[in-house]
Coordinates of C-alpha atoms in Angstrom, one line a residue:
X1 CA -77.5 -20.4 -1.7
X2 CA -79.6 -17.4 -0.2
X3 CA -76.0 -15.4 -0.5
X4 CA -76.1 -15.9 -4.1
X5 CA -79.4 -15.3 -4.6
X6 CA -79.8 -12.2 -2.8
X7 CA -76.3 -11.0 -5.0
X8 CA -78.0 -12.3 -8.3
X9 CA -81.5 -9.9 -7.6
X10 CA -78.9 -7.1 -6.6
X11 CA -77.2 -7.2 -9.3
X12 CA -80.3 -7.4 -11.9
X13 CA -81.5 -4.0 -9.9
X14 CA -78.4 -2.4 -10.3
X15 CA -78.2 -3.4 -14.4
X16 CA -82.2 -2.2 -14.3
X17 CA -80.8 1.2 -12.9
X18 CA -78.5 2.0 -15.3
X19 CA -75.5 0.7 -12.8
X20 CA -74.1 -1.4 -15.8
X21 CA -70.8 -0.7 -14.2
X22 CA -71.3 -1.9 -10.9
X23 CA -71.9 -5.2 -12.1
X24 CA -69.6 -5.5 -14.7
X25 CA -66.2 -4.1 -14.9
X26 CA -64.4 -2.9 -18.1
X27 CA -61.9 -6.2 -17.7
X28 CA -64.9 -8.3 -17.4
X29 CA -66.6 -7.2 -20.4
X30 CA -63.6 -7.2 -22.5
X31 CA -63.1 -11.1 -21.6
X32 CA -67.1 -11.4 -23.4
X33 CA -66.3 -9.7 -26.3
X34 CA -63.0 -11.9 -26.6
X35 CA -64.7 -15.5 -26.4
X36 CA -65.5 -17.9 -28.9
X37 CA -64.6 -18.0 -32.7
X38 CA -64.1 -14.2 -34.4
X39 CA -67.3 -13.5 -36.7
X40 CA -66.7 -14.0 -40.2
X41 CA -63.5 -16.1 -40.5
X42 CA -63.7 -19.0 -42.7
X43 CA -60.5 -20.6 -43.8
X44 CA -59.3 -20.1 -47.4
X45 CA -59.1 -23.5 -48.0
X46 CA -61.5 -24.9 -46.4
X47 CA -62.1 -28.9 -46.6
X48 CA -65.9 -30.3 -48.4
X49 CA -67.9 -33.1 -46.9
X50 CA -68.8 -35.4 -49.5
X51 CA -69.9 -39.1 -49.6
X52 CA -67.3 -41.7 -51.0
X53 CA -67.5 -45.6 -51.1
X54 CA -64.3 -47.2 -50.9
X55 CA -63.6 -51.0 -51.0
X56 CA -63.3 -52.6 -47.5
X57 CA -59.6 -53.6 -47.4
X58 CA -58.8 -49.6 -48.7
X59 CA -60.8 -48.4 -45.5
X60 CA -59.5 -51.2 -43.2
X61 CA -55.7 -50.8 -44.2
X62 CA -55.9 -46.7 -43.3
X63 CA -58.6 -47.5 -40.3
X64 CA -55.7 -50.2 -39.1
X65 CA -53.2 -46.9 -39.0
X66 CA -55.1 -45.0 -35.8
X67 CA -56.8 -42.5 -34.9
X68 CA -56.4 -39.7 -38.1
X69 CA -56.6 -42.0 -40.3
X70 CA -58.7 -39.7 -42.5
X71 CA -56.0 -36.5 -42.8
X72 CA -53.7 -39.7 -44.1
X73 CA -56.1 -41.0 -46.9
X74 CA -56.2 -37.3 -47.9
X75 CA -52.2 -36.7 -47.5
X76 CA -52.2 -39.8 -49.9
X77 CA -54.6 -38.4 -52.3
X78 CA -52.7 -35.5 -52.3
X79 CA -49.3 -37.0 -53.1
X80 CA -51.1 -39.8 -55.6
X81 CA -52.4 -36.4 -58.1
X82 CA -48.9 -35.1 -57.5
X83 CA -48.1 -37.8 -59.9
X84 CA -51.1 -38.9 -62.2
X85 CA -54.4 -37.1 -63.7
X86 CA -57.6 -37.7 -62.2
X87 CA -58.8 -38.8 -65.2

């Protein structure tokens, strides 16, 4: 633990020197920039959260089905309006 914390206060002297390179390579600091989600994307179609009350035996017949049970209740929806107006 000393090793790693005599390494940690040299490296925060060298980045306080202007030694940015010393302690981090050009690989290393392309692997930052390359983490996480990209900045700004948001998917065209993007699903809504909203609040719906169903009857119990609707919820307990798709709940029965497994774990996605959701994506199929809206894969049905989908195919039901295929067929008839939502009105």
């Amino acid at each position: 633990m000393k090793a790693f914390a005599a390494d940690v206060l040299e490296s925060i002297g060298q980045a306080k020197r202007g030694e940015f390179a010393r302690v981090h390579t050009p690989a290393t600091i392309a692997t930052y920039k390359a983490r996480g989600r990209p900045a700004g994307t948001v998917k065209v179609d993007a699903k809504q959260a909203v609040t719906v009350r169903y009857s119990p035996d609707v919820l307990a017949a798709f709940r029965a089905t497994g774990a996605g049970w959701q994506a199929r209740m809206n894969d049905a929806l989908k195919d039901w309006l295929q067929t008839h107006s939502p009105v």
